CSV table of N, CA, C and O in Angstrom, one decimal:
chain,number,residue,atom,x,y,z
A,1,UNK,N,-12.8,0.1,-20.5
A,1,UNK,CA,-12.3,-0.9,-21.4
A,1,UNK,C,-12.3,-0.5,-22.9
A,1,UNK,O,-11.3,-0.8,-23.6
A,2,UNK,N,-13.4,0.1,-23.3
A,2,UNK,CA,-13.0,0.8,-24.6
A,2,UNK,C,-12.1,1.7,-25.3
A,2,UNK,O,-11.9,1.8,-26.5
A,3,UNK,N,-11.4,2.4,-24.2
A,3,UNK,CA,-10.5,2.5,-24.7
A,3,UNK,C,-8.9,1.6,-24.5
A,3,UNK,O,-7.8,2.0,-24.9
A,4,UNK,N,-9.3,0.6,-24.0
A,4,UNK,CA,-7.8,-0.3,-23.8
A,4,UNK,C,-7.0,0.1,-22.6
A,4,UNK,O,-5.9,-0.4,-22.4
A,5,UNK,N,-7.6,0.9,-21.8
A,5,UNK,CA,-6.8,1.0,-19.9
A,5,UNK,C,-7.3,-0.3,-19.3
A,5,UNK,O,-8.1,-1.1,-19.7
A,6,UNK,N,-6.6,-0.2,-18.1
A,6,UNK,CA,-6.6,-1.7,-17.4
A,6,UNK,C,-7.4,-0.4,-16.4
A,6,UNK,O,-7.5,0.8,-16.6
A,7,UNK,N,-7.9,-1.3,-15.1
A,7,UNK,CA,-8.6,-0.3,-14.1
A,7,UNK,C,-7.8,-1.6,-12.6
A,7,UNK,O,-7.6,-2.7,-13.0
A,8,UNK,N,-7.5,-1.3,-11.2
A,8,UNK,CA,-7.0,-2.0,-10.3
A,8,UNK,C,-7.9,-1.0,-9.0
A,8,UNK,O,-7.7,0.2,-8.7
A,9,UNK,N,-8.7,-1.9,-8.4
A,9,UNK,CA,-9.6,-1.2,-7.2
A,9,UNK,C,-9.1,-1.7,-5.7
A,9,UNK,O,-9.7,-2.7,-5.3
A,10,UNK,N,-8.3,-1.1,-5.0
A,10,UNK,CA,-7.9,-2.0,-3.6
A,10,UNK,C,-8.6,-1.3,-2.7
A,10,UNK,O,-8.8,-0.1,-2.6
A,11,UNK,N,-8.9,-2.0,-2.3
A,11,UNK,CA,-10.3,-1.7,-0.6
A,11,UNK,C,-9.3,-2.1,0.5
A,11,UNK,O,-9.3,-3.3,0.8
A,12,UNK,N,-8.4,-1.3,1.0
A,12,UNK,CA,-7.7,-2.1,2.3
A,12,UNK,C,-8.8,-2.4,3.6
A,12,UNK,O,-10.0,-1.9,3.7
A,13,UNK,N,-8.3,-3.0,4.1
A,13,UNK,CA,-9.4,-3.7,5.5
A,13,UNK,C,-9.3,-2.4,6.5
A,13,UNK,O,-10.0,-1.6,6.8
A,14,UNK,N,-8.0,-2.8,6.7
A,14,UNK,CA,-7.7,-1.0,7.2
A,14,UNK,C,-6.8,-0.3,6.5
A,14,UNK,O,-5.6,-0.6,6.2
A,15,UNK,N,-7.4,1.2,6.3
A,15,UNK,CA,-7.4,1.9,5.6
A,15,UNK,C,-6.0,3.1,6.0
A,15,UNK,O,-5.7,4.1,5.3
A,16,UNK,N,-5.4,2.7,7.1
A,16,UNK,CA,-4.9,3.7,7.6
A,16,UNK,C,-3.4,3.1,7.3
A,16,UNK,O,-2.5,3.8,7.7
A,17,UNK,N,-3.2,1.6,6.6
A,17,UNK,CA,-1.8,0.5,6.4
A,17,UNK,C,-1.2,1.7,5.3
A,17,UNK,O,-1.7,2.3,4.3
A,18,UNK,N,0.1,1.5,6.0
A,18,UNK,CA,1.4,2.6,5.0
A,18,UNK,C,1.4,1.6,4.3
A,18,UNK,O,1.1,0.4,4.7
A,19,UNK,N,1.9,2.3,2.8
A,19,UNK,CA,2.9,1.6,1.8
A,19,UNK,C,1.6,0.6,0.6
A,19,UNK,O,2.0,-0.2,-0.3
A,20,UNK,N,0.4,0.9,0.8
A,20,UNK,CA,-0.8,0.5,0.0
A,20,UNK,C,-0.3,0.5,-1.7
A,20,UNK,O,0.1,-0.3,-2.6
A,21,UNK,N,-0.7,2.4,-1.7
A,21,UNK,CA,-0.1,2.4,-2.8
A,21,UNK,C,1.2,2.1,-3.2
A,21,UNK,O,1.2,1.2,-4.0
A,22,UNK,N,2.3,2.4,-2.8
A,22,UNK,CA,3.7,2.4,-3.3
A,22,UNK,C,4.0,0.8,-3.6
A,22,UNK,O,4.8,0.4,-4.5
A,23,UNK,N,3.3,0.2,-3.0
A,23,UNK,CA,3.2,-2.1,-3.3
A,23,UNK,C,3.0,-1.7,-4.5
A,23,UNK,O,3.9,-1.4,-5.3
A,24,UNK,N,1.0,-1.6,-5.0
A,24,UNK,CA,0.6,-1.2,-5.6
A,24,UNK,C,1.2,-1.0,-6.7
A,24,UNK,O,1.3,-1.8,-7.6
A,25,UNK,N,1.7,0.6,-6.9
A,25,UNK,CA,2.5,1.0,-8.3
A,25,UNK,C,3.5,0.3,-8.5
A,25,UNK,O,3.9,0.3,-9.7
A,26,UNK,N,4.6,-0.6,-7.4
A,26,UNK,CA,5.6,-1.2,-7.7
A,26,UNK,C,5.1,-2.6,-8.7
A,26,UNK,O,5.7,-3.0,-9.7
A,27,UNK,N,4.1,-3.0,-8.2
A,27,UNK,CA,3.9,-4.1,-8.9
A,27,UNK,C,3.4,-3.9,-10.5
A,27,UNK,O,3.7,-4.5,-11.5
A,28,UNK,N,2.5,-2.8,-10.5
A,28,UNK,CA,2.5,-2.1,-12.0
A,28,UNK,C,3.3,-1.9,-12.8
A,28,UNK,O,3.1,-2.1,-14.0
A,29,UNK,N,4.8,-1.4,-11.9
A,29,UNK,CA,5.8,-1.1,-12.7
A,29,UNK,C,6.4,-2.2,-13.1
A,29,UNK,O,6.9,-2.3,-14.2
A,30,UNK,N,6.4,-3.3,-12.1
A,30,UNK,CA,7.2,-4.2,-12.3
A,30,UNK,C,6.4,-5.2,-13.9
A,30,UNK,O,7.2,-6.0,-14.5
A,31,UNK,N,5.6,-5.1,-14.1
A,31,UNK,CA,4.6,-5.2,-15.6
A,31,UNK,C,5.3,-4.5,-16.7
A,31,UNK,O,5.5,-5.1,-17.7
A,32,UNK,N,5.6,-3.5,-16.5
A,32,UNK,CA,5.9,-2.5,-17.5
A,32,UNK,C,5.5,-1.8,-18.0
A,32,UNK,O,5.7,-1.4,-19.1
A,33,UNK,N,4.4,-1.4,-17.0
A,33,UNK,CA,2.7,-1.1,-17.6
A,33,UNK,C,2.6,0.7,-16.7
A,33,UNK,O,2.3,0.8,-15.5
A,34,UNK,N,2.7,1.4,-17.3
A,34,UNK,CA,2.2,2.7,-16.6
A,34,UNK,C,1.2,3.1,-16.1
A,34,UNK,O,0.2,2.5,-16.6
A,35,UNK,N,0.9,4.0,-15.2
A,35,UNK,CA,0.1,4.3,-15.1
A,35,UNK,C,0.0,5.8,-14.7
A,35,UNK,O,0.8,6.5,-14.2
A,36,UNK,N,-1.6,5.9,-15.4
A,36,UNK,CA,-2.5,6.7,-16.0
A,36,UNK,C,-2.9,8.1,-15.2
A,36,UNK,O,-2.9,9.4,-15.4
A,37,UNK,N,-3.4,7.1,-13.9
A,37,UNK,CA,-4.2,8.3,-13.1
A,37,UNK,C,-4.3,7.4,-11.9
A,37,UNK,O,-4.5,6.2,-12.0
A,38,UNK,N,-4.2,8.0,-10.6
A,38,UNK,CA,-4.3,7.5,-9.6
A,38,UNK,C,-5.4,7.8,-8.6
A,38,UNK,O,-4.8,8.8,-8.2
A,39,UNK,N,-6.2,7.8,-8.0
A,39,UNK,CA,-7.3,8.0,-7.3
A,39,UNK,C,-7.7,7.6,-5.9
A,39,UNK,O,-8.4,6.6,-5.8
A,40,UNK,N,-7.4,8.2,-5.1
A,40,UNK,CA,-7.2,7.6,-3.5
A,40,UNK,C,-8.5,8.4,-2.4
A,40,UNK,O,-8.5,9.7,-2.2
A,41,UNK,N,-9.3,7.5,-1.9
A,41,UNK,CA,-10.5,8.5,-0.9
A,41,UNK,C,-9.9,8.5,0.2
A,41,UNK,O,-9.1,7.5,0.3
A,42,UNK,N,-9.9,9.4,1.1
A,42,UNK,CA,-9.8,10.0,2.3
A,42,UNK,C,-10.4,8.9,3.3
A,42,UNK,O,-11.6,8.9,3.3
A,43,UNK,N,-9.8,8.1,4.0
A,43,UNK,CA,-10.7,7.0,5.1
A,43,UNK,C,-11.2,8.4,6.0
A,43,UNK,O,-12.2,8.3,6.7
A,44,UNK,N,-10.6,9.6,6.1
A,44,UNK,CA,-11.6,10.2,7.5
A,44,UNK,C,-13.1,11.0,6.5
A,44,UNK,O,-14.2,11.5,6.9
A,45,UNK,N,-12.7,10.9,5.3
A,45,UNK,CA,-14.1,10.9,4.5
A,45,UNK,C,-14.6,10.4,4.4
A,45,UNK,O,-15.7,10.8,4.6
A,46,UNK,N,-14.6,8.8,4.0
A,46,UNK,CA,-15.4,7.8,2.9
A,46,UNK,C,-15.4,6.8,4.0
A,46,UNK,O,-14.4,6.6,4.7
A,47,UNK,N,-16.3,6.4,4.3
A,47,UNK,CA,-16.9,5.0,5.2
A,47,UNK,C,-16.0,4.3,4.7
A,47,UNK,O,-15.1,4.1,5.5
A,48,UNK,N,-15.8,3.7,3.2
A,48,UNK,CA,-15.1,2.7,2.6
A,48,UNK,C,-14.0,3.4,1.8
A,48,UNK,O,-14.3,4.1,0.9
A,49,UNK,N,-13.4,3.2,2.0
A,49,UNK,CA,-12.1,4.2,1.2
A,49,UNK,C,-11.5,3.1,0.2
A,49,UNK,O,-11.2,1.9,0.5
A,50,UNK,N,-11.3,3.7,-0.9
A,50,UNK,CA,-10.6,2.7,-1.6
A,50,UNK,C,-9.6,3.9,-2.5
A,50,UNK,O,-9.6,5.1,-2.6
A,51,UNK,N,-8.6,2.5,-3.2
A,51,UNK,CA,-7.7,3.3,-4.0
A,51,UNK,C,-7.3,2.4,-5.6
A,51,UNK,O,-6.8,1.4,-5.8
A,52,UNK,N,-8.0,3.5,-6.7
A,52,UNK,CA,-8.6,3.0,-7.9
A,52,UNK,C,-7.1,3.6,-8.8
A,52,UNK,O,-6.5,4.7,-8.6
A,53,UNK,N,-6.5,2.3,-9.9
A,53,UNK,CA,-5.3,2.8,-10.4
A,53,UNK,C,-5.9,3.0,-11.6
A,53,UNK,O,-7.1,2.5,-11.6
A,54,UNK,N,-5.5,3.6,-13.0
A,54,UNK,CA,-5.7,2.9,-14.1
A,54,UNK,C,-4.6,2.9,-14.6
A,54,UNK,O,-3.8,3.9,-14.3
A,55,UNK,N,-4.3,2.1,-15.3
A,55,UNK,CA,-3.4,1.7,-16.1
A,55,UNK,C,-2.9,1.8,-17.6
A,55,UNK,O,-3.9,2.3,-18.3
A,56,UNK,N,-1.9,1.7,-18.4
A,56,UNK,CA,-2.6,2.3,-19.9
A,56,UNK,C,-2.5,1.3,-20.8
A,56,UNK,O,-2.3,1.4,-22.0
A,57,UNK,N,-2.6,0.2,-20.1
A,57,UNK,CA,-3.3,-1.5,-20.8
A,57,UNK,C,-3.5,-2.4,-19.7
A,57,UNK,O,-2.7,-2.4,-18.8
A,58,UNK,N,-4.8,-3.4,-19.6
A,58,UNK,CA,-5.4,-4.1,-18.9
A,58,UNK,C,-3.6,-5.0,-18.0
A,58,UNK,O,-2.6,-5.0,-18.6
A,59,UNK,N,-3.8,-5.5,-16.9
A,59,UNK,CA,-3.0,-6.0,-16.3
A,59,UNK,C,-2.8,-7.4,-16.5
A,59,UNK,O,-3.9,-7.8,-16.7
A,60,UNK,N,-2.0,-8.3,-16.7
A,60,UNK,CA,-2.1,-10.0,-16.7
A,60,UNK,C,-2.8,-10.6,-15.2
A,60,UNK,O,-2.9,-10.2,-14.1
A,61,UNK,N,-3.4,-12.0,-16.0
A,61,UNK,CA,-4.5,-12.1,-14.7
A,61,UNK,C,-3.3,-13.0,-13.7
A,61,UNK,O,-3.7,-13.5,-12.7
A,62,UNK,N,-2.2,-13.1,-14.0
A,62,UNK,CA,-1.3,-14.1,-13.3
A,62,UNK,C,-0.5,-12.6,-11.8
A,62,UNK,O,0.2,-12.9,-10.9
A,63,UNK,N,-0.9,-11.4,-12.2
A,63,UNK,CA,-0.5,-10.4,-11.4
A,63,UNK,C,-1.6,-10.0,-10.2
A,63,UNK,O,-1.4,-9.1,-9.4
A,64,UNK,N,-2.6,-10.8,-10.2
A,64,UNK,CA,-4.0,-10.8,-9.3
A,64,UNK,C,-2.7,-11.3,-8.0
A,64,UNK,O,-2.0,-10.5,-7.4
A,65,UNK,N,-2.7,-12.7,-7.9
A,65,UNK,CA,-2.2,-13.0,-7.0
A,65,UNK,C,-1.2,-11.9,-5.9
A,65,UNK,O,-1.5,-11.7,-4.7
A,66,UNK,N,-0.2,-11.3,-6.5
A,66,UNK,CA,0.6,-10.7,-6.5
A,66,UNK,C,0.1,-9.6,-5.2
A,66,UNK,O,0.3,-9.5,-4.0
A,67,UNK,N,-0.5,-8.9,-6.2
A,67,UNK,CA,-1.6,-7.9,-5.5
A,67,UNK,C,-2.2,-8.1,-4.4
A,67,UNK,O,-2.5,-7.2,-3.6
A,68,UNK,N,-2.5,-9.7,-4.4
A,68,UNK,CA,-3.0,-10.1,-3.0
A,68,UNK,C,-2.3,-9.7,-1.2
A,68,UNK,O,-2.6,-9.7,0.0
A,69,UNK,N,-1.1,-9.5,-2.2
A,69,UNK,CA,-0.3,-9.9,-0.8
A,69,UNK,C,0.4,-8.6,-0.5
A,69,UNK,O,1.6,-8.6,-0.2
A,70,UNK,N,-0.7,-7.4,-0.7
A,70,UNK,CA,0.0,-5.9,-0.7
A,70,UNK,C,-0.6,-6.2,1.1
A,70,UNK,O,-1.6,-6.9,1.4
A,71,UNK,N,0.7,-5.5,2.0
A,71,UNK,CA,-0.1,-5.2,3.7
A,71,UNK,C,-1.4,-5.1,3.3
A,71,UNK,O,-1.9,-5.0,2.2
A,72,UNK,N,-2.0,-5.2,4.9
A,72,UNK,CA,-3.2,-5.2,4.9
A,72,UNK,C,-4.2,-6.5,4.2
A,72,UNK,O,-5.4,-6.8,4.5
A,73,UNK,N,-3.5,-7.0,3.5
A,73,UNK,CA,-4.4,-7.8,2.7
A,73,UNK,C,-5.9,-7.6,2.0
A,73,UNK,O,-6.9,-8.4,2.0
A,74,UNK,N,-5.8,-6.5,1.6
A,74,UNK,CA,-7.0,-5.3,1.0
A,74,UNK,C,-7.6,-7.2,0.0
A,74,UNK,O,-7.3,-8.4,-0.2
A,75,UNK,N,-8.8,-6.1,-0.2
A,75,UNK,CA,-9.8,-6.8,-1.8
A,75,UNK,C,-9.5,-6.0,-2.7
A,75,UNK,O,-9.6,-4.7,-2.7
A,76,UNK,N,-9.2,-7.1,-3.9
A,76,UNK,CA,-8.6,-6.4,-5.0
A,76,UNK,C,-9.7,-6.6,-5.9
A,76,UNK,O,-10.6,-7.4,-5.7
A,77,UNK,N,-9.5,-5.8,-7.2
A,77,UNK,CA,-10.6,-5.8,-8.3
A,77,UNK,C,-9.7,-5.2,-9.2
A,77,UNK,O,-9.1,-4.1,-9.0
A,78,UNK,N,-9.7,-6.1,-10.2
A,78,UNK,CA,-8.8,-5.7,-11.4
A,78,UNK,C,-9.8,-5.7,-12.6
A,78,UNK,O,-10.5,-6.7,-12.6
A,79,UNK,N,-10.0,-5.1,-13.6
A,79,UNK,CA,-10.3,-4.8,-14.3
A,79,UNK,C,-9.6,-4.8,-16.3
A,79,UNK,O,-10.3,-4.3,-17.2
């Protein structure tokens, strides 16, 4: 946050649903908002696999919803 990035955490339920990210960055783009760095764990590694975006300004909280409704219906955490 000190530096002014936005951060977006999706936990899919299951981890193996195509098209996570590509929702994901679409909805980013559709902001206008870039992003930074992308970060994705391996489900045959990580018990809980998640996929962490940052952004290169915090997100509008009216784009939460949005997010909700990537497949899978992951938990989101926006930052």
């Amino acid at each position: 946050p000190h530096l002014g990035f936005g951060v977006v955490e999706i936990t899919p339920k299951d981890p193996k649903t195509v098209g996570i990210l590509a929702e994901a960055a679409t909805l980013i783009a559709e902001e206008g908002i870039s992003i930074r760095q992308a970060l994705v764990d391996d489900p045959e590694l990580s018990p809980e696999p998640q996929l962490t975006l940052i952004t290169e300004k915090p997100l509008p909280g009216e784009v939460i919803s949005r997010f909700l409704k990537i497949k899978g219906k992951p938990k989101v955490t926006i930052y």
